[in-house]
Coordinates of C-alpha atoms in Angstrom, one line a residue:
Chain A
M182 CA -60.6 50.1 146.0
D183 CA -57.6 51.8 147.6
I184 CA -56.2 49.2 150.2
K185 CA -54.2 51.3 152.5
P186 CA -52.3 50.4 155.6
G187 CA -55.0 51.2 158.4
S188 CA -58.1 51.4 156.3
R189 CA -60.9 49.6 157.9
W190 CA -63.0 47.2 155.7
K191 CA -66.0 45.1 156.3
S192 CA -67.7 42.1 154.9
A193 CA -70.9 42.9 152.7
V194 CA -72.3 39.4 153.6
C195 CA -71.1 38.1 156.9
S196 CA -70.3 39.9 160.2
A197 CA -66.2 40.3 159.6
E198 CA -64.6 43.4 159.7
L199 CA -60.9 44.0 158.4
V200 CA -57.8 46.0 159.1
V201 CA -55.1 46.2 156.3
V202 CA -51.9 45.8 158.1
R203 CA -49.7 45.7 154.8
P204 CA -51.0 47.0 151.2
P205 CA -50.7 44.6 148.1
S206 CA -48.0 45.5 145.5
S207 CA -50.5 45.4 143.1
V208 CA -54.0 46.5 142.6
G209 CA -56.8 43.9 143.1
L210 CA -60.2 43.0 144.7
L211 CA -60.3 42.3 148.6
A212 CA -63.3 39.9 149.2
C213 CA -64.9 38.3 152.3
G214 CA -67.4 35.2 151.4
G215 CA -66.6 35.9 147.8
A216 CA -68.3 39.3 147.6
E217 CA -66.2 42.4 147.5
V218 CA -65.8 44.1 151.2
V219 CA -66.8 47.8 151.5
P220 CA -65.4 50.4 153.4
H221 CA -66.1 50.5 157.2
G222 CA -68.0 53.3 158.0
S223 CA -70.4 52.5 155.1
E224 CA -74.0 52.3 155.9
S225 CA -75.7 49.6 154.0
A226 CA -74.1 46.4 152.9
A227 CA -74.6 44.8 149.5
G228 CA -75.9 41.9 151.3
G229 CA -76.1 38.3 150.1
D230 CA -75.1 35.0 151.1
V231 CA -71.6 33.8 151.6
H232 CA -70.3 31.9 148.6
P233 CA -69.9 28.2 149.5
D234 CA -66.2 28.5 148.2
F235 CA -65.2 31.0 150.5
A236 CA -67.3 29.9 154.1
E237 CA -64.3 28.8 156.2
G238 CA -65.0 31.7 158.2
V239 CA -62.1 34.2 159.7
L240 CA -61.0 34.6 163.4
I241 CA -60.6 37.6 165.4
G242 CA -56.9 38.8 166.1
K243 CA -55.7 36.8 163.0
R244 CA -53.9 37.7 160.4
Y245 CA -54.5 36.5 156.7
T246 CA -51.9 37.1 153.8
D247 CA -51.9 36.9 149.9
E248 CA -48.4 35.9 149.4
Q249 CA -48.1 37.0 145.8
T250 CA -48.6 40.8 146.5
G251 CA -47.7 40.6 150.5
L252 CA -51.4 42.0 151.3
E253 CA -52.0 41.1 154.9
V254 CA -55.3 41.9 157.1
L255 CA -56.2 41.6 160.2
V256 CA -59.6 40.4 161.4
A257 CA -61.1 43.0 163.7
K258 CA -64.4 41.4 163.9
P259 CA -64.7 37.4 163.1
G260 CA -67.1 36.2 160.5
K261 CA -68.5 33.1 158.8
G262 CA -67.0 34.2 155.3
S263 CA -63.3 33.4 154.5
L264 CA -61.1 36.2 152.8
S265 CA -59.9 36.4 149.0
F266 CA -57.6 38.5 147.0
D267 CA -58.5 38.5 143.3
R268 CA -60.1 35.4 143.9
R269 CA -57.2 33.5 145.4
P270 CA -58.1 32.6 149.2
M271 CA -55.8 34.3 151.5
T272 CA -53.9 32.2 154.1
L273 CA -53.7 32.4 158.1
K274 CA -50.4 33.5 159.3
D275 CA -49.2 31.8 161.8
A276 CA -47.4 33.9 164.4
K277 CA -46.1 32.7 167.9
P278 CA -47.5 35.2 170.3
L279 CA -44.6 37.0 172.2
P280 CA -45.0 37.6 176.1
A281 CA -45.7 40.9 177.2
S282 CA -42.9 43.0 178.3
D283 CA -44.3 46.6 178.9
Chain B
M23 CA -51.6 53.9 160.5
Q24 CA -52.6 55.7 163.5
T25 CA -52.9 55.1 167.3
R26 CA -56.4 56.1 167.3
L27 CA -57.1 52.7 165.0
L28 CA -55.9 50.1 168.1
L29 CA -58.2 51.8 170.3
D30 CA -61.1 52.0 167.5
I31 CA -60.9 48.1 166.8
A32 CA -60.7 47.2 170.5
A33 CA -63.9 49.5 171.3
D34 CA -65.6 48.0 168.3
A35 CA -64.8 44.5 169.3
C36 CA -65.4 44.5 173.2
P37 CA -67.1 47.9 174.4
D38 CA -67.7 46.9 177.7
R39 CA -64.6 45.7 178.7
L40 CA -62.8 47.1 181.2
A41 CA -59.6 49.3 179.9
V42 CA -58.0 51.3 182.6
G43 CA -58.7 51.4 186.5
S44 CA -60.0 49.2 189.2
F45 CA -62.7 46.7 189.3
A46 CA -64.8 49.4 191.2
G47 CA -65.1 52.5 188.9
G48 CA -62.8 51.7 185.9
I49 CA -63.0 52.7 182.6
D50 CA -64.4 50.5 179.9
F51 CA -63.0 50.7 176.2
Q52 CA -66.1 52.4 174.7
A53 CA -65.8 55.1 177.6
L54 CA -62.1 55.6 176.7
R55 CA -62.6 56.3 173.2
A56 CA -65.6 58.5 173.7
R57 CA -63.6 60.5 176.5
A58 CA -61.0 60.6 174.4
S59 CA -63.0 62.0 171.0
A60 CA -64.3 64.5 173.3
V61 CA -60.9 66.1 174.9
A62 CA -59.7 65.7 171.0
A63 CA -62.5 67.6 169.9
W64 CA -61.4 70.3 173.1
L65 CA -57.6 70.0 171.9
K66 CA -58.1 70.7 168.3
E67 CA -60.1 73.9 169.3
T68 CA -57.2 75.1 170.9
Q69 CA -54.2 76.6 168.9
A70 CA -52.0 74.2 170.4
H71 CA -49.5 72.1 168.5
H72 CA -48.8 69.9 171.3
A73 CA -50.6 68.3 174.5
V74 CA -48.2 68.0 177.5
F75 CA -48.6 66.1 180.3
V76 CA -47.1 66.8 184.0
G77 CA -48.5 64.3 186.3
L78 CA -48.5 61.3 188.0
N79 CA -50.3 58.2 186.3
G80 CA -53.8 57.9 186.2
A81 CA -56.7 57.3 183.8
E82 CA -56.3 60.5 182.3
L83 CA -52.7 59.4 181.1
P84 CA -54.5 57.0 178.1
V85 CA -57.4 59.6 177.3
L86 CA -55.0 62.2 176.8
L87 CA -52.5 60.1 174.7
F88 CA -55.1 58.8 172.4
A89 CA -56.8 62.2 172.3
A90 CA -53.7 63.8 171.0
G91 CA -53.3 60.9 168.3
M92 CA -56.8 61.8 167.3
A93 CA -56.5 65.5 167.1
G94 CA -53.2 65.4 165.3
M95 CA -51.2 66.6 168.3
P96 CA -48.0 65.0 169.5
F97 CA -48.6 64.2 173.0
V98 CA -45.5 65.4 175.3
P99 CA -45.4 63.7 178.8
V100 CA -43.0 65.1 181.1
N101 CA -40.6 64.5 183.5
Y102 CA -42.2 66.2 186.8
R103 CA -39.2 65.0 188.8
L104 CA -37.1 67.4 187.3
S105 CA -35.9 70.8 189.2
D106 CA -38.4 73.4 188.8
T107 CA -36.3 75.5 186.3
D108 CA -35.6 72.4 184.2
L109 CA -39.3 71.7 184.2
Q110 CA -40.0 75.0 183.2
K111 CA -37.7 75.2 180.3
L112 CA -39.1 71.8 178.8
V113 CA -42.7 73.1 179.0
T114 CA -41.2 76.6 177.2
R115 CA -40.4 74.1 174.5
T116 CA -43.6 72.6 173.6
A117 CA -45.1 76.3 172.8
P118 CA -47.7 76.9 171.7
G119 CA -49.2 74.1 173.8
I120 CA -52.1 73.0 176.1
A121 CA -50.5 71.2 179.5
V122 CA -52.4 69.1 181.8
V123 CA -50.9 69.2 185.2
D124 CA -51.3 67.7 188.5
D125 CA -52.7 70.4 190.5
D126 CA -49.8 70.6 193.2
M127 CA -47.5 70.9 190.4
I128 CA -49.2 74.3 188.7
P129 CA -47.2 76.6 191.3
R130 CA -43.6 74.8 190.1
L131 CA -44.4 75.8 186.1
G132 CA -45.5 79.6 186.6
V133 CA -46.3 81.2 183.8
I134 CA -45.2 80.1 180.5
D135 CA -45.5 82.0 177.1
D136 CA -48.1 80.4 174.7
V137 CA -48.7 77.3 176.8
E138 CA -51.9 77.0 178.3
L139 CA -51.8 74.9 181.9
V140 CA -55.2 73.4 182.8
S141 CA -55.4 71.8 186.2
R142 CA -56.0 68.0 186.3
S143 CA -58.9 68.5 188.9
A144 CA -60.5 70.7 186.0
F145 CA -59.5 68.6 183.6
A146 CA -61.2 65.6 185.4
D147 CA -64.4 67.3 186.1
R148 CA -64.8 68.2 182.5
F149 CA -63.9 64.9 180.9
M150 CA -63.4 62.3 183.4
A151 CA -66.5 62.4 185.6
G152 CA -70.0 61.4 185.3
E153 CA -71.4 59.5 182.3
A154 CA -69.3 58.7 179.1
P155 CA -70.1 61.5 176.6
A156 CA -71.2 60.6 173.0
L157 CA -68.4 59.6 170.7
Q158 CA -67.3 62.6 168.8
D159 CA -66.5 62.3 165.0
V160 CA -62.8 63.7 165.0
P161 CA -61.7 63.7 161.3
E162 CA -58.2 61.9 160.4
H163 CA -55.3 63.8 159.9
E164 CA -51.9 63.8 158.0
N165 CA -49.6 64.6 161.3
D166 CA -47.7 61.5 161.5
L167 CA -45.8 62.7 165.0
A168 CA -47.4 60.9 168.0
V169 CA -45.0 61.0 170.9
L170 CA -42.1 63.1 171.9
L171 CA -40.2 62.2 174.7
F172 CA -37.2 63.9 176.4
T173 CA -34.4 62.0 177.1
S174 CA -32.0 62.8 179.5
G175 CA -28.7 63.9 177.4
T176 CA -25.2 63.5 179.1
T177 CA -24.5 67.0 178.0
G178 CA -26.2 69.8 177.0
D179 CA -30.5 70.2 176.7
P180 CA -32.3 67.1 176.9
K181 CA -33.4 65.7 173.3
A182 CA -36.9 65.4 172.4
A183 CA -37.0 61.8 170.6
V184 CA -39.9 61.6 167.9
L185 CA -42.3 58.7 167.8
R186 CA -44.1 58.2 164.8
H187 CA -47.4 56.7 164.7
A188 CA -46.1 54.2 162.1
N189 CA -43.5 53.4 164.6
L190 CA -45.6 52.7 167.7
T191 CA -48.5 50.9 165.7
S192 CA -46.2 48.9 163.9
Y193 CA -44.3 47.9 167.3
V194 CA -47.7 47.2 168.9
M195 CA -49.1 45.2 165.7
S196 CA -46.0 43.1 165.3
T197 CA -45.8 42.0 169.1
V198 CA -49.1 41.8 170.4
E199 CA -52.2 39.8 169.1
F200 CA -55.0 41.4 168.8
L201 CA -57.5 41.0 171.9
G202 CA -54.7 38.3 172.5
S203 CA -55.7 38.9 176.2
G204 CA -58.3 37.1 178.4
E205 CA -61.3 39.3 180.1
D206 CA -59.6 38.6 183.5
E207 CA -56.1 40.0 182.9
A208 CA -54.7 43.3 183.9
A209 CA -51.2 45.0 183.8
L210 CA -50.4 46.8 187.2
V211 CA -48.1 50.0 185.2
S212 CA -45.6 51.6 187.7
V213 CA -43.1 53.1 185.2
P214 CA -43.8 56.9 185.0
P215 CA -45.8 58.3 182.3
Y216 CA -42.8 60.1 180.5
H217 CA -40.9 56.5 180.2
I218 CA -41.4 54.8 176.9
A219 CA -42.7 51.7 178.7
G220 CA -45.3 53.9 180.1
I221 CA -46.5 54.8 176.6
S222 CA -46.1 51.3 175.0
A223 CA -47.9 50.0 177.8
I224 CA -51.2 52.0 177.3
L225 CA -50.9 50.9 173.3
T226 CA -50.2 47.1 173.5
S227 CA -52.9 46.9 176.2
A228 CA -55.5 48.8 174.2
Y229 CA -54.9 46.5 171.3
G230 CA -54.5 43.4 173.3
G231 CA -57.9 43.9 175.1
R232 CA -55.9 44.2 178.6
R233 CA -56.9 46.2 181.7
I234 CA -54.2 48.5 182.8
V235 CA -54.3 49.8 186.7
Y236 CA -51.7 52.4 187.6
L237 CA -49.7 52.8 190.6
P238 CA -49.5 56.5 190.8
A239 CA -46.2 56.5 192.9
F240 CA -44.4 53.3 193.3
T241 CA -43.7 51.9 196.8
P242 CA -43.4 48.0 197.1
E243 CA -46.3 47.9 199.7
A244 CA -48.6 49.6 197.5
W245 CA -47.3 47.5 194.4
V246 CA -47.9 44.2 196.3
E247 CA -51.2 45.5 197.9
T248 CA -52.6 46.4 194.6
A249 CA -51.5 43.8 192.5
A250 CA -53.4 41.2 195.0
R251 CA -56.6 43.6 195.3
E252 CA -56.7 43.9 191.4
R253 CA -55.8 40.2 190.8
I254 CA -52.7 41.6 188.5
S255 CA -52.1 39.3 185.8
H256 CA -49.1 41.2 184.4
A257 CA -46.5 43.6 185.2
M258 CA -43.5 45.3 184.4
V259 CA -40.9 46.3 187.0
V260 CA -37.4 47.5 187.0
P261 CA -34.6 45.8 188.9
T262 CA -34.5 47.8 191.7
M263 CA -38.5 47.6 192.4
L264 CA -38.3 43.7 192.3
D265 CA -35.9 43.4 194.9
R266 CA -37.8 45.4 197.2
I267 CA -41.3 43.8 195.8
L268 CA -39.6 40.4 197.2
D269 CA -38.7 41.7 200.7
V270 CA -42.3 42.7 200.8
M271 CA -43.6 39.6 200.1
E272 CA -41.1 37.3 202.3
K273 CA -42.7 39.7 205.3
T274 CA -46.5 39.5 204.4
G275 CA -46.9 35.7 202.8
E276 CA -48.6 37.3 199.8
R277 CA -47.6 35.3 196.8
L278 CA -49.9 37.1 194.1
P279 CA -51.4 34.0 193.2
A280 CA -53.0 35.6 190.3
L281 CA -49.9 37.0 188.6
R282 CA -48.6 35.1 185.6
A283 CA -45.8 37.2 184.1
L284 CA -43.5 39.6 185.2
S285 CA -41.2 41.4 182.9
Y286 CA -38.1 43.3 183.8
G287 CA -35.8 46.0 182.1
G288 CA -34.1 49.2 182.5
G289 CA -31.1 47.8 183.7
R290 CA -28.9 44.6 184.6
M291 CA -31.1 42.2 187.1
P292 CA -28.9 40.6 189.5
E293 CA -29.0 37.0 189.1
P294 CA -29.9 36.6 192.8
V295 CA -32.7 38.8 192.6
I296 CA -34.4 36.9 189.8
A297 CA -33.5 33.3 191.5
R298 CA -35.3 34.5 194.7
A299 CA -38.2 35.7 192.5
L300 CA -38.3 32.1 190.7
A301 CA -38.6 30.6 193.9
L302 CA -41.2 32.7 195.4
M303 CA -43.4 32.7 192.8
P304 CA -42.9 29.7 190.4
H305 CA -46.1 30.2 189.0
V306 CA -45.0 33.4 187.2
D307 CA -43.6 33.4 183.7
Y308 CA -40.6 35.8 184.1
V309 CA -39.4 37.9 180.7
N310 CA -36.2 40.3 180.4
A311 CA -36.7 42.6 177.8
Y312 CA -34.3 45.3 176.3
G313 CA -35.4 48.4 174.5
L314 CA -34.8 51.8 173.7
T315 CA -36.8 55.4 173.6
E316 CA -35.8 55.7 170.0
T317 CA -37.2 52.1 169.5
S318 CA -40.6 52.5 170.6
S319 CA -40.0 50.0 173.3
T320 CA -38.6 46.2 173.4
I321 CA -36.4 45.2 170.7
A322 CA -35.5 41.8 172.4
L323 CA -36.9 39.8 175.0
L324 CA -35.3 36.6 176.8
G325 CA -38.7 34.7 177.6
A326 CA -40.2 32.2 180.4
D327 CA -38.9 29.2 178.7
D328 CA -35.5 30.6 177.9
H329 CA -35.2 31.4 181.8
R330 CA -36.5 27.9 182.8
I331 CA -33.8 26.2 180.5
A332 CA -31.0 28.6 181.5
I333 CA -31.5 27.7 185.1
A334 CA -31.5 24.2 184.9
S335 CA -28.7 23.9 182.9
D336 CA -25.1 22.6 184.0
D337 CA -23.4 24.3 180.6
P338 CA -22.3 27.6 181.2
A339 CA -22.6 29.0 178.0
I340 CA -26.5 28.3 178.7
R341 CA -26.5 29.2 182.0
R342 CA -25.2 32.4 181.4
R343 CA -28.0 33.6 179.3
L344 CA -30.0 34.0 182.1
G345 CA -27.9 37.2 182.7
S346 CA -28.9 38.1 178.8
V347 CA -31.9 40.1 177.3
G348 CA -32.5 37.2 175.0
Q349 CA -33.3 37.3 171.3
P350 CA -34.3 40.1 169.2
L351 CA -38.0 40.3 168.1
P352 CA -38.6 38.5 164.9
S353 CA -39.8 41.9 163.3
I354 CA -36.3 43.5 164.1
E355 CA -33.0 43.1 162.2
L356 CA -30.0 43.4 164.9
E357 CA -26.2 43.5 164.5
I358 CA -23.2 44.1 166.3
R359 CA -20.7 46.0 164.5
R360 CA -17.1 47.1 165.0
E361 CA -15.9 50.9 165.1
D362 CA -14.8 50.4 161.7
G363 CA -18.2 49.1 160.7
S364 CA -17.8 45.4 160.3
L365 CA -19.5 42.7 161.8
C366 CA -18.5 41.1 165.2
D367 CA -18.0 37.5 165.5
P368 CA -19.9 35.4 167.9
C369 CA -19.2 36.8 171.6
E370 CA -17.2 39.5 170.6
S371 CA -18.0 43.0 171.8
G372 CA -19.3 46.0 169.8
E373 CA -21.7 48.6 169.2
I374 CA -25.5 47.1 168.9
H375 CA -27.3 48.4 165.8
V376 CA -31.0 47.7 164.7
R377 CA -33.3 48.1 162.0
G378 CA -36.8 47.8 161.8
E379 CA -40.3 49.8 161.3
Q380 CA -40.4 50.2 165.1
V381 CA -37.2 52.2 165.1
S382 CA -37.6 56.1 165.1
G383 CA -34.0 57.0 165.5
E384 CA -35.2 60.4 165.3
Y385 CA -35.1 63.4 167.6
L386 CA -37.0 66.6 166.8
H387 CA -35.1 68.5 164.0
K388 CA -32.7 65.8 163.8
K389 CA -32.6 62.5 162.3
A390 CA -30.0 59.9 163.6
I391 CA -30.9 56.8 161.6
A392 CA -28.5 55.9 158.1
D393 CA -30.2 56.1 155.0
D394 CA -30.2 52.4 154.8
G395 CA -32.6 52.2 158.1
W396 CA -29.9 51.2 160.7
F397 CA -30.0 53.0 163.7
A398 CA -26.8 52.7 166.1
T399 CA -27.8 52.5 169.7
N400 CA -24.9 53.7 171.7
D401 CA -25.1 50.4 173.7
S402 CA -22.2 48.0 173.8
G403 CA -22.9 44.6 173.8
W404 CA -22.3 40.8 172.1
L405 CA -24.3 37.8 171.0
D406 CA -23.4 34.4 171.9
E407 CA -23.6 31.5 169.2
G408 CA -27.3 31.0 170.0
G409 CA -28.2 34.5 169.1
Y410 CA -28.9 35.7 172.8
L411 CA -27.9 39.5 173.3
F412 CA -25.7 40.7 176.0
V413 CA -25.9 44.1 176.5
E414 CA -23.0 45.4 178.4
G415 CA -24.4 49.6 178.8
R416 CA -23.6 52.5 177.2
L417 CA -20.7 53.0 175.2
D418 CA -19.6 55.8 176.9
D419 CA -19.4 53.7 179.8
V420 CA -17.0 51.2 178.2
I421 CA -13.4 52.0 180.4
V422 CA -10.8 52.6 178.2
R423 CA -7.5 51.5 179.9
G424 CA -4.1 51.6 178.0
G425 CA -6.2 50.9 174.5
E426 CA -8.1 48.0 176.4
N427 CA -11.7 48.4 176.4
I428 CA -13.0 47.0 179.6
S429 CA -16.7 46.7 180.0
P430 CA -17.9 47.6 183.5
G431 CA -20.9 45.1 183.5
E432 CA -18.9 42.2 183.8
I433 CA -16.8 43.1 186.3
E434 CA -19.9 43.9 188.6
D435 CA -21.5 40.6 187.7
V436 CA -18.2 38.9 189.2
L437 CA -17.9 41.2 192.2
R438 CA -21.7 40.7 193.0
G439 CA -21.0 37.0 193.3
L440 CA -19.4 37.7 196.5
A441 CA -21.7 37.4 199.6
D442 CA -20.6 40.8 201.1
V443 CA -21.5 42.6 197.9
A444 CA -24.9 44.2 198.3
D445 CA -24.5 46.5 195.5
V446 CA -21.9 47.5 193.0
A447 CA -20.7 49.7 190.5
V448 CA -17.8 50.0 188.1
L449 CA -16.3 52.6 186.3
G450 CA -13.2 54.3 184.7
L451 CA -11.3 57.5 186.6
P452 CA -8.9 59.5 184.8
D453 CA -5.1 58.0 184.8
D454 CA -2.1 59.6 184.2
Q455 CA -0.4 56.7 182.9
W456 CA -3.4 54.1 181.3
G457 CA -5.7 57.0 180.7
E458 CA -8.1 55.7 182.5
K459 CA -8.1 52.9 185.8
V460 CA -10.9 50.5 186.9
A461 CA -12.7 52.0 189.9
A462 CA -15.2 50.0 192.2
V463 CA -17.7 51.4 194.3
I464 CA -19.3 48.7 196.7
V465 CA -22.0 48.5 199.1
S466 CA -21.1 46.1 201.7
R467 CA -23.5 44.3 203.5
S468 CA -20.7 43.5 206.7
G469 CA -19.5 47.4 206.7
T470 CA -15.9 45.5 207.0
P471 CA -15.2 45.0 203.6
D472 CA -12.1 42.9 202.4
V473 CA -10.2 44.8 199.5
D474 CA -7.9 42.1 198.8
A475 CA -10.2 39.2 198.9
M476 CA -12.0 41.2 196.6
A477 CA -9.6 42.1 194.2
A478 CA -8.3 38.5 194.2
H479 CA -11.9 36.9 193.4
V480 CA -11.3 39.2 190.4
R481 CA -8.1 38.6 189.5
G482 CA -9.1 34.9 189.7
L483 CA -12.0 35.2 187.5
L484 CA -10.9 37.9 185.0
R485 CA -7.7 39.3 183.6
S486 CA -5.6 41.4 186.1
T487 CA -6.1 44.5 183.9
K488 CA -10.0 44.3 184.9
T489 CA -9.0 44.0 188.4
P490 CA -10.0 47.4 190.0
E491 CA -7.3 49.5 191.3
S492 CA -9.2 51.9 193.3
W493 CA -12.0 51.2 195.9
F494 CA -14.7 53.3 197.3
F495 CA -17.6 52.2 199.7
R496 CA -20.8 53.7 200.0
A497 CA -23.8 53.0 202.1
E498 CA -25.9 53.1 198.7
L499 CA -25.8 53.7 195.1
P500 CA -27.5 56.6 193.3
Y501 CA -30.4 55.5 191.0
N502 CA -32.8 57.1 188.8
E503 CA -36.8 56.1 189.4
T504 CA -36.6 53.9 186.6
G505 CA -33.9 51.4 188.4
K506 CA -30.9 53.1 186.0
L507 CA -27.6 53.4 187.7
L508 CA -26.9 57.1 187.8
R509 CA -23.2 56.6 186.7
R510 CA -22.5 59.9 185.9
V511 CA -23.1 61.1 188.9
L512 CA -21.0 58.8 190.7
K513 CA -18.1 59.4 188.4
A514 CA -18.5 63.0 188.8
E515 CA -18.5 62.8 192.7
L516 CA -15.4 60.5 192.7
A517 CA -13.4 62.7 190.3
E518 CA -14.1 65.6 192.5
S519 CA -13.1 63.6 195.9
A520 CA -10.0 62.3 194.4

């Protein structure tokens, strides 16, 4: 999988959709709910269930990061699965929203 | 990453939410994307290299901005307030191009080689009317140039500032939360389309899921009336606008209960104006923003809490932060440097330098950014001990009197504290002995200004070298439509009359 900035992905096992904000420094496997994500435009998803180890869910508008590789993704649609990169759980990035200025 | 992505994910996540326009007749996110895709398909059929816009604010603007981004063509909104000759010159520079032009502005352009002019009414009939078309599949492209904005240079022809997709998307994604806006939020946009804040407002609103309402031409009455009718929650104004808006609100009694946040920028906001706004609309969060075209808009912010703390403080070092532009964004590095490149100490004035992904620092055919990514803003300023940034204005405006650098802003602030001073500009005039001397141009409230008292007031608070030696009086000062004082115009006038 080519995890480019701006590339869009969807979970194979839940409703989550993702956008890559920062690519990882090394190749690896991006997964949601324990299953490898698929490109956003692809018709069919593999299906299956959210793995209980990756079932905390992801929230729309939030960013998740993998500290080891710098990978950062934005959740464009929420889902029941949680994110991992090379089986490492990704963590919610705590960002204080800025006031609107334009 | 490209600007279309911002709209794509918003349209997928909340297709039915209103994106642009009023409660009645507005366009939702799904329709905005579909219409933009139809325009993109049309743009790609032409031989144009640029998508140009000459016209007032309106729903066609975001459609065309996103469409150009999808089609891989830089979007070029042009200042319709220029003289016909200058307007023609700029549009000529976009050839080969396609230009959507307000109907009443078409005669001003005449015939321009290799630029196809499309009237706004024809564009609207074809792309904005009726049911939204089906979403067109416009393949991705590699052109990273998203927007060209002609900046008014001090000398010579205007330069075309380049904003890349990467600059703009980075700005949006690092400052706005995706769909962070409630469905009831709406932004009133009154800055013109050719201003960076007009461009960034479209992108941040789409990504944030906030409806945009346009004011085609600013009048304070129309602003207040629209803000009330559309239950506007957010707006950006320049200082001269806010003062006039407050006048109308005082007269009509309208208090805009739906308004939550008002940001201001684009010039120095006099403290009495912001104090009046705070008193009239205590329910509103005030935000002061500082940014440049070359930085994709905002790079520093003074937030609502900063305002409240500053205004309530007895400590002069905290209180004065009301006149600052706050702290740099977390995603921005900012330094104040001396002429020799070394770093200034706190409270020492120098040139503001910035670095970050949103900083383009680039003009067409000319990169103005250093190899290490730092961009020299040509603005003079300083940071206080707490890291709050004070902007003093363009470096070119600094007065050099006998080797001493004098910032006009500091003297203007002191003069503005006088009851008789309605408005003031301080600038340097040629002087045989000192190189430059300090001159003050005053708009007097009483009509009978007391020069000696004014001079004594400045001398009492600042050094004597900063006390104006020449005094002029005017009925009003020249501003451009985004609230920037036209110092050069004033200076030329005074030099001529001297």
